[in-house]
Amino acid sequence: MNYMDYLKTQDFPLFWCGGCGNGAVLGAIVRSFAALCYSKEETVVVTGIGCWGKADDYVTTNSFHGTHGRALAFATGIKLANPKLQVVVLMGDGDGVTIGGNHFIHAARRNVDVTAILVNNYNYGMTGGQYSGSTPLNSITSTSRYGHIEEGFDICQLAIAAGAPFVARTSSDDPLAMQRFITAGLNKKGFSLIEVIAPCPTHFGKNNGMRNAADLMKWVKERSISVARAHTMNEEELALKLIMGILTDTEREDYGSKYSRVIAAAQEGRRDIK
Amino acid sequence: MKKVEFSVNDWCKSCGVCAAFCAVEALIVEYGEKPMFLPEKCTGCKLCALRCPDFAITVEVNEV
Amino acid sequence: MTLKKNIFAMGNEAITEGALAAGARFYAGYPITPSSEIAERSSIRLPQLGGMFVQMEDEIGSIAAVIGASAAGVKSYTATSGPGFSLMQENLGVAVMGEIPCVIVNVQRSGPSTGLATKPAQGDVMQAKWGTHGDHGIIALSPSSVQECYDLTIRAFNLAELYRTPVILLADEIIGHMREGYCPHLPKEIIERKKPLCANRDYKPYDFCGEENEIAPLAAFGSEYITRINGSGHDESGNACGRLDNADKFIRHYHEKFQKNRDDIIETKSFDLQDAEYAIITFGCSVRSGKAALKLARQKGIKVGLLQLVTIWPFPYEQVAKICEQVQGVVVPEMNLGQIQGEIRKVCPTHCSLWGINRVDSQMITPYEILAKLEEAAI
């Protein structure tokens, strides 16, 4: 398969702002689909609301465009109803872990076999650059003109704490890592999260003195360290660092597989699911 | 000898990401313009095509 | 369950069995009194039939999972009560705009807010229709017995599949928790959503114009048809669309598709109305007190009949208007402050008096309260 087959190029150019990282993430996704020879009929892209939530407009697979913050809950129903489907959930930092935080931690805890690709651009881009649950302390946004007084949480640590078996982070300047982690996540049986730090030059960038995408991406690059190097650093050194790489990759039986054992027990009149 | 063909379609928004991250500075993006390609510097790694957020860049590398 | 003989069961149990008989094989929900028995029984019975049960983190996630499962081709349902029903409203809109069949059981309890959690009420009538924002139509049915819990749940699924819509089963704590004999008969009819017959690439999930009942075929994720489900403004193919004409066409469609099919959707039951000079018009648990009052009044020579609204939405204006035309006065017992009465007033001619009996103290309306109003009226 050619990755372009997964794109609705008749609707191009993409509506995202110049320099926004979303398109590069979409590229890594469709290249992963092509590498894995995903059938369009068996793939469902589930989105919520936000800039990244518009991504389903551009894919030629099945799509489900739901409500803000609830993509993972819709995806849970889709995947459990038909386990043969490849369910990919696209959310931003606002959609995924701010309004969607409750569904995020429970989808990870429940370990439903879906792949969450969360683009973190540190603010709500679509609605005009307001701060989200991931916006760093002191950042200027359209709702924190005096400097943000809250600290954004570490999305990957949140997923790991909730029990996600596969969690990786990279940034949109690194297309090879994006594709590698997305492919690994898609292949993972269970809840997998790939966080991609991406620039929002129009709002977060402009509000924080980094008018063009490249400046923002370099600001991220400077704070990025590998998982290996992170192990050598203490708490204090790690403070403002972004650990990039595969942060966890464990085996946990996914919800659907376990539930098929519930079905077997129920149909055989047993009350114990071995 | 490698010969690289570099092209940019009209989806380009002149965001400058390709040029900013090109390891050998083989691209220059003027304000509002498509990237200018300097073939002599280019190694044919194609990362600019993968980094482009708008699927605007195509890089073909042929053995000549 | 193909038993023919009656079994003695709780309303919530009959609702569950009705869902299973209708072919439902997915439940996603969140515990809330007085509906939790539906979740508990579903968690036991669904896996026995190869179906799935998942308890979600809240009601917002529950209805989202239900809609997702239905879009993947499995008949799905959830059960809740007022507070959960309120949380479900935004995503209910996705089922409306995405035209995804599903059944939401609301076992009403005394509200608003947490209210009296274990006590009955009928105060969510307007919420069932207008709870989710924006112009749209919806279907709501209301059972008044354990048998109707079974029968109307089956009908709810059939209507949901036929008209690609969420259907609200507007039960209440009394009906949900009472026990009565009922027959879990094989459904006379099980309707499945219309499937596309066109070539794969021509399929459009929202191309309703050519369809005689204004309902487009619905493929499931994973079928040979690529399907785009969209809870935002979309065109026939499910692509995002902001064109004025398209918005106008679709938003009117979400209303028209019920008006065009009213005769099939609307169901009422009549008792002793032929010679009636007075009528009781009511729904749900209040029907039971109404029937008792009917007997007592007839024994006292008062010519009264009863019209049971089985379908609440779309509201049975024609049936109600016909009765109001015929009688001198209508009594409307309901455990709220007049939500059904308000709709009846819209079609009630001036010659017909309209009296509400409205209890919101969480105690069921008694037959004697209804009888007293009839006696007062009939002097």
mmCIF file of C-alpha atoms in Angstrom, chain A residues 3 29 31 48 74 115 138 177 181-182 184 186 205 229 239 244:
data_model
loop_
_atom_site.group_PDB
_atom_site.id
_atom_site.type_symbol
_atom_site.label_atom_id
_atom_site.label_comp_id
_atom_site.label_asym_id
_atom_site.label_seq_id
_atom_site.Cartn_x
_atom_site.Cartn_y
_atom_site.Cartn_z
ATOM 1 C CA TYR A 3 0.640 5.893 2.270
ATOM 2 C CA ILE A 29 0.375 7.633 10.869
ATOM 3 C CA ARG A 31 3.122 5.713 6.619
ATOM 4 C CA GLY A 48 -12.696 14.238 19.306
ATOM 5 C CA PHE A 74 -16.397 5.998 21.706
ATOM 6 C CA THR A 115 -3.840 3.151 19.972
ATOM 7 C CA ASN A 138 4.316 30.750 33.558
ATOM 8 C CA ALA A 177 10.773 8.140 15.739
ATOM 9 C CA PHE A 181 6.607 4.432 17.946
ATOM 10 C CA ILE A 182 3.252 4.645 16.146
ATOM 11 C CA ALA A 184 4.957 -0.259 17.677
ATOM 12 C CA LEU A 186 -0.429 -0.155 16.556
ATOM 13 C CA GLY A 205 4.337 30.090 19.855
ATOM 14 C CA ARG A 229 20.246 9.682 29.621
ATOM 15 C CA ALA A 239 12.747 18.981 36.315
ATOM 16 C CA MET A 244 11.781 11.049 24.631
#
